[in-house]
XYZ file of C-alpha atoms in Angstrom:
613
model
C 0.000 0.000 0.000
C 1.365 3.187 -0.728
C 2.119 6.465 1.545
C -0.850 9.027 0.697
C 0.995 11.969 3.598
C 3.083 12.847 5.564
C 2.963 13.176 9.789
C 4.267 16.290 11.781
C 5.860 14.397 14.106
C 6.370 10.594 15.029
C 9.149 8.408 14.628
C 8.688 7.289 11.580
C 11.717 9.749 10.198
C 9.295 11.546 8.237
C 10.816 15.095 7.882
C 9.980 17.696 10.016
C 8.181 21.418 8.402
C 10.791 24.395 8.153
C 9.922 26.717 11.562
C 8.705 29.904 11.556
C 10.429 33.954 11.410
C 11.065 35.087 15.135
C 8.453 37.791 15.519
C 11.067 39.514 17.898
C 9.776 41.164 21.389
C 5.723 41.706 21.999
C 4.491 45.296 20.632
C 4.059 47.398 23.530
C 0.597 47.833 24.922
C -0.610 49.651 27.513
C 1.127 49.555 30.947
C 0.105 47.884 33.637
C -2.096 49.978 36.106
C 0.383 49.491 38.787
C 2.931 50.810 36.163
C 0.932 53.903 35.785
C 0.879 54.834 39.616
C 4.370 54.503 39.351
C 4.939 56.815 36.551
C 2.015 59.569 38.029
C 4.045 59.459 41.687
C 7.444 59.750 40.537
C 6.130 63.060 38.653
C 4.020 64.478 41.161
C 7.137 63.729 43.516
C 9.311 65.810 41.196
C 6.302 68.466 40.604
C 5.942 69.107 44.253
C 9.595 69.435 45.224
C 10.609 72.086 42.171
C 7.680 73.808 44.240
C 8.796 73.340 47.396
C 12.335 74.351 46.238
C 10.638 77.481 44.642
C 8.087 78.279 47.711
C 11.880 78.025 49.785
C 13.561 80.412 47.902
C 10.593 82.488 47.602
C 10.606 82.713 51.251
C 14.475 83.117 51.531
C 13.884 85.727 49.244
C 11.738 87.513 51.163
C 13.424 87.134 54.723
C 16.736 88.630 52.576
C 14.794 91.095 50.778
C 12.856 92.780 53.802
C 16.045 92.423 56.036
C 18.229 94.069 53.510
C 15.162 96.954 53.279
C 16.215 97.153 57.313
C 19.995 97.616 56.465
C 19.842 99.954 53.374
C 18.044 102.268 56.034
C 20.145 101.942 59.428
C 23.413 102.664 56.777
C 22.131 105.651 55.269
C 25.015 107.709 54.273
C 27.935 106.213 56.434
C 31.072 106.958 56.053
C 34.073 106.846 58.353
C 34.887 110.055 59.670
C 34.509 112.350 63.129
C 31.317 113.560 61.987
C 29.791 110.049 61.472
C 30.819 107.308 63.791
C 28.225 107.920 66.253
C 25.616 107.030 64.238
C 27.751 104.557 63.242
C 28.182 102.681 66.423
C 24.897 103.081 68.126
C 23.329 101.506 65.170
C 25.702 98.802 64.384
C 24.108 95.877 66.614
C 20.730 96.465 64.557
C 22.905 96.928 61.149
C 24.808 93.672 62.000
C 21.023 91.818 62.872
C 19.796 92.633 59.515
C 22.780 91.686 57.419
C 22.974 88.863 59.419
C 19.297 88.094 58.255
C 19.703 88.621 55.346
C 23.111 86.781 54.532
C 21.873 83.673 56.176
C 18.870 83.970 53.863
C 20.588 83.954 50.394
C 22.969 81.292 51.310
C 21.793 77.836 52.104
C 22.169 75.238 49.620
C 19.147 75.333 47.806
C 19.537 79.298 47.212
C 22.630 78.484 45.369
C 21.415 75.395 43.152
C 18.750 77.571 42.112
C 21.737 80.215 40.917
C 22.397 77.738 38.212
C 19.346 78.779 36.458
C 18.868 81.176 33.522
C 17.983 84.915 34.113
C 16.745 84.337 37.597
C 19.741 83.078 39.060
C 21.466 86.108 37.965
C 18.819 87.813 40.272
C 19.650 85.276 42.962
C 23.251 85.676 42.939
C 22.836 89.458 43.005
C 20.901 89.281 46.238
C 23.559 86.575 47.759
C 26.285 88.870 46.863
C 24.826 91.903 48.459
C 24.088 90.352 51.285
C 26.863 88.519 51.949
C 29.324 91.818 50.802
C 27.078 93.751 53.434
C 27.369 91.442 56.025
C 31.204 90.952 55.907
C 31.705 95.127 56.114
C 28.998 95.388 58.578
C 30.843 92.691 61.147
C 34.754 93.124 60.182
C 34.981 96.316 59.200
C 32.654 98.621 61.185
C 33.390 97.973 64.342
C 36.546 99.848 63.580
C 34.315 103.066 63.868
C 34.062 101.735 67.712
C 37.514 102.217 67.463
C 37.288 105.812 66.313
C 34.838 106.827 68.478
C 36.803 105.734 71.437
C 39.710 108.117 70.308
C 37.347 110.883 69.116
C 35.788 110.947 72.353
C 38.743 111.730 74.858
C 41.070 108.617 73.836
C 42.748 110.814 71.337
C 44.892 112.860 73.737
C 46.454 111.760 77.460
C 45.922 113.628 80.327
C 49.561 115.236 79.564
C 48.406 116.614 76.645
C 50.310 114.338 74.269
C 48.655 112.118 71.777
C 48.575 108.362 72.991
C 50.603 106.439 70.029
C 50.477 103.383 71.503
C 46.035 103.945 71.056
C 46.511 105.236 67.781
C 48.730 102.110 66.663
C 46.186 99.656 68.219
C 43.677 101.515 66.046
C 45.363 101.909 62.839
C 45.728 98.155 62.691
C 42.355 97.419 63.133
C 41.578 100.305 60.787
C 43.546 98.411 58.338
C 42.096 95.263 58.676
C 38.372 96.678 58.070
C 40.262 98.123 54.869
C 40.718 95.344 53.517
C 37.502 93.983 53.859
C 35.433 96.841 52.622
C 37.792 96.702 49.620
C 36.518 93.258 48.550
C 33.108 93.505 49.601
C 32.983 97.373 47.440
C 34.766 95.153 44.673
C 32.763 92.036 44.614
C 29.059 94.496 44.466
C 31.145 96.731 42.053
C 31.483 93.394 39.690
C 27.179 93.056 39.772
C 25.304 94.569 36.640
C 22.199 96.448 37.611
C 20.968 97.103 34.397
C 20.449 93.071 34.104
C 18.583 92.755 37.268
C 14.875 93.848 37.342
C 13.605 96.843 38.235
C 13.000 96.666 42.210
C 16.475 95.175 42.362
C 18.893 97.509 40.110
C 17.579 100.784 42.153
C 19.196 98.738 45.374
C 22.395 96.994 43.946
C 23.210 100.489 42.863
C 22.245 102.120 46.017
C 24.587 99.651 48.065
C 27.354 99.575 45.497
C 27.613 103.532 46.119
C 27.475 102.697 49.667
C 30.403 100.210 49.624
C 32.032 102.268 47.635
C 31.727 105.545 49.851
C 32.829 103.246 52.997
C 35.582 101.614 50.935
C 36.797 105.826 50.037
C 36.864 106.566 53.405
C 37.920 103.520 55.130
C 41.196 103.106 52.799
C 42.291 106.620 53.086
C 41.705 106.512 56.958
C 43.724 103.122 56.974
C 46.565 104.766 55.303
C 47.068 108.321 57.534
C 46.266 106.491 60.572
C 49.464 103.565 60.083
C 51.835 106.501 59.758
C 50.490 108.470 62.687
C 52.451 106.859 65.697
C 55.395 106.908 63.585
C 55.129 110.082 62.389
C 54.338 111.066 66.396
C 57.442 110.173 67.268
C 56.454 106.819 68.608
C 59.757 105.099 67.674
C 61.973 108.286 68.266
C 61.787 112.304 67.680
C 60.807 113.833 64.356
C 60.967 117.128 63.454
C 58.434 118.698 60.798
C 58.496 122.542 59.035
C 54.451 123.536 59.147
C 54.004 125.844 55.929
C 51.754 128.945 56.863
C 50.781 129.495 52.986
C 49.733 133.186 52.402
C 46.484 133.261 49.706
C 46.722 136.848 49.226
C 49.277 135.978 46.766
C 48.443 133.032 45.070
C 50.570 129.758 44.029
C 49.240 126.328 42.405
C 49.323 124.697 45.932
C 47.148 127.832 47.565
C 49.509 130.859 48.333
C 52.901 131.483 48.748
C 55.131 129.786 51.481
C 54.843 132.801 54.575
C 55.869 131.112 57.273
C 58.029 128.118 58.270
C 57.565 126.832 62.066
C 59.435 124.156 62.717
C 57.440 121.319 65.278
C 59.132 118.676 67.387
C 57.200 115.614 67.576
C 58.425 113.015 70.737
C 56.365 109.755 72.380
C 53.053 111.981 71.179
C 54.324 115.423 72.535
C 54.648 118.477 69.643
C 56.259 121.595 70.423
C 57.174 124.847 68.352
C 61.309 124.334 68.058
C 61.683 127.445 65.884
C 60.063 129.687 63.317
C 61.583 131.594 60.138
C 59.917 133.793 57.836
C 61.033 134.586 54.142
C 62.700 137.642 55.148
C 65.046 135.390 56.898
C 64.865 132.596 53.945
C 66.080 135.212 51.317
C 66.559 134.374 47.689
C 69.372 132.016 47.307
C 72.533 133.153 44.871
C 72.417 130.081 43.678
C 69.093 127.980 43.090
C 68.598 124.644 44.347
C 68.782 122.198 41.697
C 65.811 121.916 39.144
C 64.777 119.348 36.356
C 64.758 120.687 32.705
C 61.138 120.093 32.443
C 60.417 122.904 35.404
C 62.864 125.310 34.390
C 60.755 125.446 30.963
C 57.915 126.282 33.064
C 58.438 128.137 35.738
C 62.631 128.889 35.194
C 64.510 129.555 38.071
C 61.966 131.089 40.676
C 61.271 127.755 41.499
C 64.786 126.700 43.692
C 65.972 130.336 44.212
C 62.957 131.665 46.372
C 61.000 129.387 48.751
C 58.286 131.489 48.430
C 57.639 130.316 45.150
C 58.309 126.294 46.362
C 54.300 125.638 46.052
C 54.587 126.999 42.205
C 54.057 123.010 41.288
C 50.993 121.693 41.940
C 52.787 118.428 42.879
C 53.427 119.041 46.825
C 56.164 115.925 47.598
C 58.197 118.357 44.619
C 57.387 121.304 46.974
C 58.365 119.904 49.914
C 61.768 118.654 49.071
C 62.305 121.723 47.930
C 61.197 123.313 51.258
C 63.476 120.563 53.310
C 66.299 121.346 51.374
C 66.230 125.051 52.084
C 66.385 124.359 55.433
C 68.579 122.260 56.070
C 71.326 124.237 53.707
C 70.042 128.085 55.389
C 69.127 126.441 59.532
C 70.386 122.767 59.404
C 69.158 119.755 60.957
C 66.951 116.807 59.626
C 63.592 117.101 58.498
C 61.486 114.670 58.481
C 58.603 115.887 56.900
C 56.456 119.056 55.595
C 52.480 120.125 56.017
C 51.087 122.718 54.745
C 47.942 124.713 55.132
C 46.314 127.821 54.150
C 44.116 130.785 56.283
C 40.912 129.166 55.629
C 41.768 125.745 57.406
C 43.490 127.688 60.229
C 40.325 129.448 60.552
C 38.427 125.975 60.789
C 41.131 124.998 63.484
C 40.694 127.954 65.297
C 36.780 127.132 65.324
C 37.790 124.062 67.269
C 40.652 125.079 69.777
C 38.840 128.423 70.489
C 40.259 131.953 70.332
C 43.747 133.008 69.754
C 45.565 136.078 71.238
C 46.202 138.255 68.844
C 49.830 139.875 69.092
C 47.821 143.180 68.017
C 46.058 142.844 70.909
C 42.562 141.533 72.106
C 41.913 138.016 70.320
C 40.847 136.263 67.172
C 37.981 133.888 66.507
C 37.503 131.623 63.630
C 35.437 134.573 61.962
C 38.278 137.495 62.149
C 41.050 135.254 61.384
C 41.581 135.815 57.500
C 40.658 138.963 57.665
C 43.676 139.728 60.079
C 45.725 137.778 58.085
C 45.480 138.744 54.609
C 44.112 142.120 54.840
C 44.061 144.434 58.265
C 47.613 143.385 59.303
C 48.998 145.407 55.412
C 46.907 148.125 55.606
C 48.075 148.368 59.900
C 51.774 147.144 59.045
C 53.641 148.950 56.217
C 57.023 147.238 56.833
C 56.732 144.186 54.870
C 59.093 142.171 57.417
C 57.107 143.245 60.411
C 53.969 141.991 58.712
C 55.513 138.697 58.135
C 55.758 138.453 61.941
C 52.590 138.994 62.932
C 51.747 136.303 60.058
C 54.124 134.099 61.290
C 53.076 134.236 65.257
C 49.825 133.795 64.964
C 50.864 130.344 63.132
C 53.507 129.596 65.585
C 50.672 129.997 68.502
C 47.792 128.183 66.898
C 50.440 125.261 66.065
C 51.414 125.279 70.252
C 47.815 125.418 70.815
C 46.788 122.262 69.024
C 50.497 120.697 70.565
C 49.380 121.483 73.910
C 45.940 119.614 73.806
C 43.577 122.786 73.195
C 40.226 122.528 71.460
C 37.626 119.356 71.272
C 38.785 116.414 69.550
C 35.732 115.767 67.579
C 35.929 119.094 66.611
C 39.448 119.238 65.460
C 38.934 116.017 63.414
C 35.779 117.749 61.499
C 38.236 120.891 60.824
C 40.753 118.625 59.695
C 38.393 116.522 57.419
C 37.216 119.447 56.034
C 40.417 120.866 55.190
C 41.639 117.668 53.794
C 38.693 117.490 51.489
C 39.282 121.013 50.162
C 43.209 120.204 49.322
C 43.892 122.824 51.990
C 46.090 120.506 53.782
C 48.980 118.539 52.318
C 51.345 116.287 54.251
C 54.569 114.909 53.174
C 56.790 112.804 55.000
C 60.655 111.912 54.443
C 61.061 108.408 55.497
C 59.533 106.321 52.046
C 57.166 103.626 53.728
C 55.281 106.913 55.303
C 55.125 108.945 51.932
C 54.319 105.672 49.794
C 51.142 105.432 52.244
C 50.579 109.253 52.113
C 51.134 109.471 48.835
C 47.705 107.338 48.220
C 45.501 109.544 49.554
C 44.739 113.732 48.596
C 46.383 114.561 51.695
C 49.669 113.773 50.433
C 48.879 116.138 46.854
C 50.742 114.073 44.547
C 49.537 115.529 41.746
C 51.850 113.747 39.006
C 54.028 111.494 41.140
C 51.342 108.580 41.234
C 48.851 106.922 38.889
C 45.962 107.236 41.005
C 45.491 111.050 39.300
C 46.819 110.120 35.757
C 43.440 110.922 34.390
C 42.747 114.328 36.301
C 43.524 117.618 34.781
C 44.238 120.608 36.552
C 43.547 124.095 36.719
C 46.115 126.322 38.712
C 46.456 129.820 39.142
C 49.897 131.345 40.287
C 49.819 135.836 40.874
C 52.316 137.566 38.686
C 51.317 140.790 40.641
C 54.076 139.924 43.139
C 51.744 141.656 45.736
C 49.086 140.940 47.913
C 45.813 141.477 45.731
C 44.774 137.606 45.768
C 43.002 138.136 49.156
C 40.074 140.915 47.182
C 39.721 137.914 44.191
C 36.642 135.673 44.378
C 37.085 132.350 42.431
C 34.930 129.488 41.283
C 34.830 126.368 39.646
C 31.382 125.134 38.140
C 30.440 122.846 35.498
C 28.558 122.591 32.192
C 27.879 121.657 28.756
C 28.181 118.181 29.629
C 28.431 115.494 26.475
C 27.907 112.020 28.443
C 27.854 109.924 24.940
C 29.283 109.565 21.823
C 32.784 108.826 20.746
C 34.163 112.046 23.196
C 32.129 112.520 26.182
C 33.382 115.785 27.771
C 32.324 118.545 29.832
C 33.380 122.231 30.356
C 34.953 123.598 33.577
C 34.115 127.161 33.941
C 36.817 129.247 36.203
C 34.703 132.228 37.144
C 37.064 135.148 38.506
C 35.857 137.983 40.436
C 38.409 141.130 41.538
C 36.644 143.166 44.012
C 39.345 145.467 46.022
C 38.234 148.518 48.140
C 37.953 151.798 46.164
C 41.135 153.395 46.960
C 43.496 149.831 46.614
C 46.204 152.069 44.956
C 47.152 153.661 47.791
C 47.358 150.600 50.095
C 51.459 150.746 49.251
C 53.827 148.264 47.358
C 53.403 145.890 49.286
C 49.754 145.228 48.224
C 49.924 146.472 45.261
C 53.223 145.769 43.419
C 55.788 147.733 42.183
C 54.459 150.444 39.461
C 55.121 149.017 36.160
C 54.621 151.263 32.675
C 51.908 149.472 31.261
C 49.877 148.455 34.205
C 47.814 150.712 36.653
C 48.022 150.429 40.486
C 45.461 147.946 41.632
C 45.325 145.911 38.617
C 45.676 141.990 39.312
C 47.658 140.076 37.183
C 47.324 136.249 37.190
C 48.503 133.280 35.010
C 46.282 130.248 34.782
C 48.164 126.775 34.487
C 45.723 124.470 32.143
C 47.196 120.684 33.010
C 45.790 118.248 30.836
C 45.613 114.624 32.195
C 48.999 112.314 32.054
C 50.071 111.694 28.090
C 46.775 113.638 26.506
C 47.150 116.805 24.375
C 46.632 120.339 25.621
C 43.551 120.920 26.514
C 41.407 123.894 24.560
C 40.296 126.961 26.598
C 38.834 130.622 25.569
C 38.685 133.491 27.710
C 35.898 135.023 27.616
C 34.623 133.032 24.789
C 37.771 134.034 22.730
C 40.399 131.429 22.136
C 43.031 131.307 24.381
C 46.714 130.264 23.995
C 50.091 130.965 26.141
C 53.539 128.834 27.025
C 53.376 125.328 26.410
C 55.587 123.219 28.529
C 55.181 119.530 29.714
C 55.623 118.561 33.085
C 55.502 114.431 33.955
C 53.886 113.687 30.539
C 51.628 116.209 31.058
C 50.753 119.100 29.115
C 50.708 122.819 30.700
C 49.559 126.142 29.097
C 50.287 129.049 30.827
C 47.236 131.763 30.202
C 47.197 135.274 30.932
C 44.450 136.840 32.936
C 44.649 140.910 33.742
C 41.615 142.167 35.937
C 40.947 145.462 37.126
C 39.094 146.768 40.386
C 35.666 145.283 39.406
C 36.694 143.724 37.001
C 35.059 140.088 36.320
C 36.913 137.231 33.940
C 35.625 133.525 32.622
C 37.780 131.163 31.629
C 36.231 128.023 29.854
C 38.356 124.501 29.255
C 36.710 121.353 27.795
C 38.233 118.200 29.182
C 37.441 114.619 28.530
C 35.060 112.635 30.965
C 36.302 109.095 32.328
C 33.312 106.672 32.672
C 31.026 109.628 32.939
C 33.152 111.104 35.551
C 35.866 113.694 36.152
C 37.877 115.381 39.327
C 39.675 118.418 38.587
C 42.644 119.546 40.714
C 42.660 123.345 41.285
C 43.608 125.716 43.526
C 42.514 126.608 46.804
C 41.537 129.636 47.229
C 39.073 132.137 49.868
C 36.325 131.069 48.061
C 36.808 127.766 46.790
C 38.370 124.173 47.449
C 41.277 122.683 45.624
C 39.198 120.144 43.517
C 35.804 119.347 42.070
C 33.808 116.474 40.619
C 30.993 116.271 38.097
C 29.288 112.767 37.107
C 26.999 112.191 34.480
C 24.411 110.789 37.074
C 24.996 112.856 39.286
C 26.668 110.727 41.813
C 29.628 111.785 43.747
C 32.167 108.814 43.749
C 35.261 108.718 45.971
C 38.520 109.573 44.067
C 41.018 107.264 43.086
C-alpha cells in the first residue's frame, strides 16, 4: 500500500516542516495599572519638590529682601569720619542683625542650586552677593568706627596733653584690617550689573554699590594716615616737621605762597614749636637749588631760588623737598617731613581750639582770622618784614595750641576733614614707607608722582602781581555743557574770577599792590592760569571770555601745561572756559585753593559723587 501523507511528528523519520520567522519582542501595549501609579508618583514627587524648592527660595527671598530693606536704612550715608561714627556705632548691633538676616537667607544650599538657572539666578546671585558683601563690612569692618569713636571721644589725647601712640597704633591696625575687607566687599558688588537685574532690584544693587564704595573711600584713606600716625608722632623716636603757613593773598598752584616756616618737634606723642623763620630770613638764594629741565621750561629759576615760590608746582612731595632742602642748607638739621595749610583751614582749626591772642592785641575767633591775616595786618603794618611776623606768630601759637591739647577732639577732626577734602592741607613725609602710604591719599597732593590722578587735569592759578591782591579775588569752579555719549564725552569747567578790592586799593602801598610798572595801573591783578591736561593727553582747549586762548606750552611728567594770561581790574570780572574729557562719565579736577573755593571738584553724568582714586 502506498504512503498518501506525511505526519508532523512521530518516529517514523518523516521530515519535520521548516519553523517559523522570530516575531522579535511583543508590541508594547498599555502599561500595567500598577505601572501607571508609578509613573504619576514619581512626577508628582518631582512636581511638588521644584515647588517646594521654589516656595523656599521664595521665602528666603523675602526674609533677605525685607532684612536688607532694614539695612539699606540703618546705613544711610555712612562713612568713616569724626562727623559720622556715632551714628555709626549706636546703630551697628541692629545693622549687624539685619545683614545677618539677610546673609543667612541667600545662602543655604538650595539658594545656590537655584543660581544655576537662567535669568533668575542672575537675580539670585545678586541678592547673595549683596548680602553677603554687606554682612562681611557690617561685622569686620565697622566695628573699627568703635575704634574711632573711642579716640574721638577723649582717647585721642592723654591727660599730659600728648597724643597716645600706643592707642593710635592699636587703632590703625584694626583700621587696616576693616580696609581690607570693605575693599573686597565694594569690589565684589562693584562686579554686579544692575541694568540686568529687574527693576526693584537695580535701584538697590546700585544704592549699596555707592554705599560700599563711599565706605571703601573713606575707610582706605583713613587706613593709610592712621598707620603713619604713631610713627610720624614720634612713637619710635623724635621727628621734626616745618608747618608751611601758605599766604592766599598771593596766590601759588598749591594755595599761596610759602609765609611762614615753624618748625614742630614731635616726641612719644608730645609736639612743640622748636623754631620759626619767615622769608625775610629765607632770602633768595645766589644760587638755586637744583631743578629738572622740564620745570625750568615752566616756571625757570623762581622755582629753587625763592622758597616762596616752592608751592609753584601743583605736585606738593616736589614742593616739599624743595622746602626741606632750604632748610637744612640756610638752619640745618633733619627734616622729616612738611604740612602745609592755608588761612581758611586755620580758621576751621581755630573754630575748634577756640580763640587766639592776637599779638595786636585783644583776640581772634575763627570769623576774624583771614581777615587779620590777609588784609588788616597790610593796611596796619607797612614794613613788609614786620607783617611777616605777625603772620608768622599767629601760626607759631595756633600750632602750640593744638600741641598742647587745646580745642575738642571731635571738633578738630571735622576741621581737619574738612580741610583735607578742600586740598587745603597737604602732608609729606621723608622716610619712604610713610610717603608711599601718604602718597595714596589727597592729603599727600601728589599731583603727578602717582597713577591714582593720571586721568585728572588741573587748573592752577599762580599771581604775577608779586603783591598781595589775591586776598580781594573771588574764584569758582562750576560745570557745564556736559556730552555724556558719543565717541568724546566731555564737559566744560568754567573758572569764574571775580576782583573786588576797596575803592582806593592804589594807595594801600607796594606791598599790596606791586611795584608800578609802565603798562599796568596800580590795583590791577595780574594772574597766570596753568591748564594741566591729564597724564600723556594733548593740551587741553580753553577761551577766555569766549575768545580762544593760547600761552607757554611746557610739559611737566607727561603732562601738558599752558600758561594763560588773565589781567583784571578793580571790578573787574573774567571767565575762563576749558573742555576736558570725561572718564566713565566722571571727572575730578585739581585746582587751587583759594578764599572762596576748594582745591578740587567732581561732576558725574548721574549725578553721583564717587570717591577719588
Amino acid at each position: 500500500m502506498g504512503v498518501t501523507g506525511t505526519t508532523s511528528g512521530g518516529d517514523g523519520g518523516a521530515q519535520a516542516a521548516p519553523a517559523a520567522a522570530d516575531p522579535g519582542p511583543p508590541a508594547p501595549g498599555p502599561p500595567a495599572p500598577g505601572g501607571r501609579r508609578l509613573v504619576t508618583r514619581a512626577a508628582v514627587l518631582v512636581l511638588v519638590l521644584v515647588l517646594l524648592a521654589a516656595g523656599w527660595v521664595a521665602f528666603r527671598a523675602w526674609q533677605a529682601a525685607a532684612a536688607l530693606q532694614d539695612a539699606r536704612a540703618l546705613l544711610g550715608d555712612v562713612t568713616f569720619d569724626a562727623s559720622s561714627v556715632g551714628s555709626v556705632t549706636e546703630g551697628l548691633p541692629r545693622l549687624r542683625a539685619a545683614t545677618g538676616r539677610a546673609a543667612a537667607a541667600s545662602s543655604d544650599p538650595v539658594w545656590r542650586a537655584a543660581e544655576a538657572l537662567p535669568w533668575a539666578g542672575d537675580q539670585l546671585e545678586a541678592v547673595r552677593v549683596v548680602s553677603t558683601s554687606l554682612h562681611d563690612v557690617v561685622t569686620d569692618a565697622m566695628p573699627a568706627a568703635t575704634d574711632l569713636r573711642a579716640l574721638v571721644d577723649g582717647g585721642l589725647r592723654l591727660p599730659d596733653g600728648r597724643f597716645d601712640v600706643d592707642a593710635l597704633r592699636d587703632a590703625a591696625a584694626r583700621l587696616s584690617t576693616a580696609a581690607t575687607t570693605a575693599s573686597r566687599a565694594s569690589t565684589d558688588v562693584a562686579a554686579l550689573d544692575p541694568d540686568a537685574l529687574v527693576r526693584p532690584l537695580a535701584g538697590p544693587v546700585r544704592q549699596v554699590q555707592d554705599a560700599l564704595a563711599r565706605i571703601d573711600g573713606s575707610l582706605g584713606p583713613a587706613g593709610d594716615v592712621a598707620g603713619v600716625l604713631p610713627g610720624m608722632l614720634g612713637a619710635d623716636g623724635p621727628r621734626t616737621y616745618l608747618v608751611l603757613a601758605l599766604n592766599t593773598a598771593e596766590l601759588r598752584a598749591a594755595g599761596g605762597i610759602v609765609g611762614t616756616v615753624v618748625a614742630v618737634r614731635a616726641d612719644d606723642g608730645a609736639v612743640s614749636v622748636v623754631d620759626r623763620r619767615s622769608t625775610m630770613d629765607l632770602r633768595g638764594l645766589g644760587e638755586p637749588l637744583p631743578l629738572t629741565s622740564e620745570e625750568l621750561a615752566t616756571w625757570d629759576v623762581r622755582m629753587g631760588r625763592w622758597i616762596q615760590n616752592a608751592t609753584l608746582t601743583p605736585e606738593f612731595p616736589r614742593t616739599a623737598e624743595l622746602v626741606a632742602a632750604r632748610w637744612s642748607q640756610s638752619v640745618g638739621g633733619t627734616v622729616d617731613g612738611v604740612v602745609a595749610t592755608d588761612p581758611v583751614a586755620v580758621a576751621g582749626l581755630v573754630g575748634a581750639t577756640g580763640a587766639v591772642a592776637d599779638p595786636a592785641g585783644g583776640v581772634l575767633d575763627a570769623d576774624g582770622l583771614v581777615d587779620a591775616l590777609l588784609r588788616d595786618s597790610y593796611q596796619r603794618y607797612t614794613d613788609p618784614a614786620v607783617a611777616d611776623a605777625y603772620f608768622g606768630e599767629i601760626a607759631e601759637r595756633l600750632v602750640a595750641a593744638v600741641g598742647a591739647g587745646a580745642g575738642d577732639s571731635q571738633e578738630l577732626l571735622l576741621a581737619g576733614r574738612r580741610a583735607v577734602d578742600e586740598r587745603r592741607v597737604r602732608v609729606w613725609s621723608a622716610h619712604p614707607e610713610e610717603q608711599q602710604r601718604l602718597g595714596a591719599t589727597v592729603v599727600g597732593g601728589a599731583f603727578t608722582s602717582t597713577d591714582l590722578y593720571a586721568d585728572q587735569p588741573g587748573l592752577f592759578l599762580d599771581d604775577t602781581t608779586e603783591a598781595k591782591l589775591g586776598a580781594y579775588l573771588a574764584t569758582s569752579v562750576t560745570f557745564r555743557d556736559a556730552t555724556c555719549t558719543g565717541p568724546a564725552p566731555s564737559v566744560d569747567v568754567v573758572l569764574g574770577l571775580d576782583f573786588r578790592p576797596p575803592p582806593d586799593v592804589e594807595t594801600f602801598g607796594a606791598y599790596v599792590t606791586g611795584d608800578p610798572r609802565p603798562d599796568v595801573p596800580l590795583g590791577t591783578l595780574l594772574t597766570t592760569v596753568s591748564v594741566w591736561s591729564a597724564r600723556g593727553a594733548p593740551p587741553l582747549v580753553a577761551t577766555r571770555d569766549g575768545k580762544p586762548a593760547t600761552g607757554l606750552v611746557t610739559s611737566v611728567s607727561g603732562r601738558t601745561v599752558q600758561q594763560i594770561g588773565s589781567r583784571l581790574a578793580p571790578g573787574q570780572t573774567q571767565e575762563l572756559v576749558v573742555t576736558v574729557p570725561l572718564h566713565d562719565g566722571a571727572v575730578t579736577l585739581w585746582s587751587t585753593p583759594t578764599l572762596t573755593s576748594p582745591g578740587a571738584a567732581t561732576f558725574t553724568c548721574d549725578g553721583v559723587l564717587h570717591p577719588p582714586g
